[in-house]
Amino acid sequence: MEPKWLAGHDYYLGTVAEFIPGQNQNPAAVVKLDNAITFDNVSGDIVVLELRYVGAKWKEKETVHIELCDFMPEAASWKTRKQGKWVESHASYAKL
């Protein structure tokens, strides 16, 4: 499977900028990417990663949802803050 948002790339690199309240118990990671992503007319270099599965923890690698932002999201839960573009429900990350 080649997700449209990857635009032919195998991966994107980025740095965790902060953790903000997530949709569930675990915080969401706000990541500043080294290169911008463009998906469905939204272009940005900030993504919010939310852990995908119940009981998941932030560790070396895990499955996440990806929300693409062209702004820095505020430190508030997803329901109460400005939301970015939902791009992926089963992405994976790896800590380098």
PDB file of C-alpha atoms in Angstrom:
ATOM      1  CA  MET A   1       0.000   0.000   0.000  1.00  0.00           C
ATOM      2  CA  GLU A   2       1.292   3.445  -0.915  1.00  0.00           C
ATOM      3  CA  PRO A   3      -0.616   6.110   1.040  1.00  0.00           C
ATOM      4  CA  LYS A   4      -1.319   9.251  -0.988  1.00  0.00           C
ATOM      5  CA  TRP A   5       0.027  11.536   1.749  1.00  0.00           C
ATOM      6  CA  LEU A   6       3.506   9.966   1.519  1.00  0.00           C
ATOM      7  CA  ALA A   7       3.748  11.306  -2.069  1.00  0.00           C
ATOM      8  CA  GLY A   8       6.235   8.627  -3.092  1.00  0.00           C
ATOM      9  CA  HIS A   9       8.394   8.948   0.038  1.00  0.00           C
ATOM     10  CA  ASP A  10       9.111   5.980   2.285  1.00  0.00           C
ATOM     11  CA  TYR A  11       9.051   8.174   5.393  1.00  0.00           C
ATOM     12  CA  TYR A  12       9.324  11.704   6.772  1.00  0.00           C
ATOM     13  CA  LEU A  13      11.690  12.824   9.513  1.00  0.00           C
ATOM     14  CA  GLY A  14      10.774  15.225  12.265  1.00  0.00           C
ATOM     15  CA  THR A  15      11.364  16.315  15.833  1.00  0.00           C
ATOM     16  CA  VAL A  16       8.861  16.148  18.669  1.00  0.00           C
ATOM     17  CA  ALA A  17       8.062  19.740  19.586  1.00  0.00           C
ATOM     18  CA  GLU A  18       5.740  18.993  22.499  1.00  0.00           C
ATOM     19  CA  PHE A  19       3.035  16.733  23.855  1.00  0.00           C
ATOM     20  CA  ILE A  20      -0.528  18.046  24.102  1.00  0.00           C
ATOM     21  CA  PRO A  21      -3.745  16.507  25.443  1.00  0.00           C
ATOM     22  CA  GLY A  22      -4.854  13.630  23.251  1.00  0.00           C
ATOM     23  CA  GLN A  23      -8.264  12.253  22.370  1.00  0.00           C
ATOM     24  CA  ASN A  24      -7.976   9.580  25.052  1.00  0.00           C
ATOM     25  CA  GLN A  25      -5.746   9.003  28.101  1.00  0.00           C
ATOM     26  CA  ASN A  26      -2.391   9.362  26.352  1.00  0.00           C
ATOM     27  CA  PRO A  27      -1.024  12.690  25.199  1.00  0.00           C
ATOM     28  CA  ALA A  28      -0.641  13.431  21.484  1.00  0.00           C
ATOM     29  CA  ALA A  29       2.786  14.259  20.036  1.00  0.00           C
ATOM     30  CA  VAL A  30       3.213  17.438  18.019  1.00  0.00           C
ATOM     31  CA  VAL A  31       6.004  16.829  15.505  1.00  0.00           C
ATOM     32  CA  LYS A  32       7.813  19.445  13.382  1.00  0.00           C
ATOM     33  CA  LEU A  33       8.745  17.745  10.125  1.00  0.00           C
ATOM     34  CA  ASP A  34      11.989  18.402   8.258  1.00  0.00           C
ATOM     35  CA  ASN A  35       9.934  18.739   5.042  1.00  0.00           C
ATOM     36  CA  ALA A  36       6.355  19.809   4.457  1.00  0.00           C
ATOM     37  CA  ILE A  37       3.617  17.399   3.389  1.00  0.00           C
ATOM     38  CA  THR A  38       0.864  18.336   0.953  1.00  0.00           C
ATOM     39  CA  PHE A  39      -2.379  16.368   1.083  1.00  0.00           C
ATOM     40  CA  ASP A  40      -5.824  17.328  -0.259  1.00  0.00           C
ATOM     41  CA  ASN A  41      -4.902  21.009  -0.690  1.00  0.00           C
ATOM     42  CA  VAL A  42      -3.384  21.296   2.801  1.00  0.00           C
ATOM     43  CA  SER A  43       0.355  21.810   3.105  1.00  0.00           C
ATOM     44  CA  GLY A  44       2.220  21.905   6.383  1.00  0.00           C
ATOM     45  CA  ASP A  45       5.248  20.775   8.333  1.00  0.00           C
ATOM     46  CA  ILE A  46       3.458  20.067  11.614  1.00  0.00           C
ATOM     47  CA  VAL A  47       1.740  16.759  12.371  1.00  0.00           C
ATOM     48  CA  VAL A  48      -0.102  15.607  15.454  1.00  0.00           C
ATOM     49  CA  LEU A  49       0.387  11.918  16.201  1.00  0.00           C
ATOM     50  CA  GLU A  50      -2.213  10.096  18.291  1.00  0.00           C
ATOM     51  CA  LEU A  51      -1.619   6.557  19.523  1.00  0.00           C
ATOM     52  CA  ARG A  52      -3.934   4.223  17.624  1.00  0.00           C
ATOM     53  CA  TYR A  53      -4.703   1.343  19.969  1.00  0.00           C
ATOM     54  CA  VAL A  54      -6.129   1.127  23.484  1.00  0.00           C
ATOM     55  CA  GLY A  55      -3.319   0.483  25.950  1.00  0.00           C
ATOM     56  CA  ALA A  56      -0.596   1.706  23.545  1.00  0.00           C
ATOM     57  CA  LYS A  57       2.271   3.733  25.025  1.00  0.00           C
ATOM     58  CA  TRP A  58       4.836   6.053  23.479  1.00  0.00           C
ATOM     59  CA  LYS A  59       7.899   3.897  22.875  1.00  0.00           C
ATOM     60  CA  GLU A  60      10.480   3.119  20.163  1.00  0.00           C
ATOM     61  CA  LYS A  61       7.785   2.450  17.535  1.00  0.00           C
ATOM     62  CA  GLU A  62       4.018   2.269  17.480  1.00  0.00           C
ATOM     63  CA  THR A  63       0.934   2.742  15.281  1.00  0.00           C
ATOM     64  CA  VAL A  64      -0.577   6.236  15.164  1.00  0.00           C
ATOM     65  CA  HIS A  65      -3.186   8.463  13.583  1.00  0.00           C
ATOM     66  CA  ILE A  66      -1.745  11.456  11.687  1.00  0.00           C
ATOM     67  CA  GLU A  67      -3.294  14.920  11.604  1.00  0.00           C
ATOM     68  CA  LEU A  68      -1.566  17.406   9.252  1.00  0.00           C
ATOM     69  CA  CYS A  69      -1.468  21.041  10.354  1.00  0.00           C
ATOM     70  CA  ASP A  70      -0.470  24.269   8.638  1.00  0.00           C
ATOM     71  CA  PHE A  71      -0.377  25.864  12.105  1.00  0.00           C
ATOM     72  CA  MET A  72       0.974  25.006  15.552  1.00  0.00           C
ATOM     73  CA  PRO A  73      -1.909  23.382  17.479  1.00  0.00           C
ATOM     74  CA  GLU A  74      -2.672  24.734  20.912  1.00  0.00           C
ATOM     75  CA  ALA A  75      -2.191  22.579  23.988  1.00  0.00           C
ATOM     76  CA  ALA A  76      -5.840  21.545  24.198  1.00  0.00           C
ATOM     77  CA  SER A  77      -7.736  18.353  23.460  1.00  0.00           C
ATOM     78  CA  TRP A  78      -8.679  17.557  19.868  1.00  0.00           C
ATOM     79  CA  LYS A  79     -12.355  18.353  20.490  1.00  0.00           C
ATOM     80  CA  THR A  80     -11.675  21.863  21.789  1.00  0.00           C
ATOM     81  CA  ARG A  81      -8.817  23.085  19.558  1.00  0.00           C
ATOM     82  CA  LYS A  82      -8.504  24.051  15.915  1.00  0.00           C
ATOM     83  CA  GLN A  83      -8.099  20.810  13.979  1.00  0.00           C
ATOM     84  CA  GLY A  84      -5.862  19.987  11.058  1.00  0.00           C
ATOM     85  CA  LYS A  85      -6.432  17.607   8.144  1.00  0.00           C
ATOM     86  CA  TRP A  86      -6.849  13.921   9.025  1.00  0.00           C
ATOM     87  CA  VAL A  87      -4.466  12.021   6.722  1.00  0.00           C
ATOM     88  CA  GLU A  88      -3.858   8.533   8.119  1.00  0.00           C
ATOM     89  CA  SER A  89      -5.332   6.162  10.691  1.00  0.00           C
ATOM     90  CA  HIS A  90      -2.714   3.388  10.664  1.00  0.00           C
ATOM     91  CA  ALA A  91       0.675   5.005  10.208  1.00  0.00           C
ATOM     92  CA  SER A  92       3.732   3.953  12.154  1.00  0.00           C
ATOM     93  CA  TYR A  93       6.565   5.927  13.656  1.00  0.00           C
ATOM     94  CA  ALA A  94      10.021   4.932  14.794  1.00  0.00           C
ATOM     95  CA  LYS A  95      12.167   6.828  17.265  1.00  0.00           C
ATOM     96  CA  LEU A  96      15.680   7.446  15.920  1.00  0.00           C
TER      97      LEU A  96
END
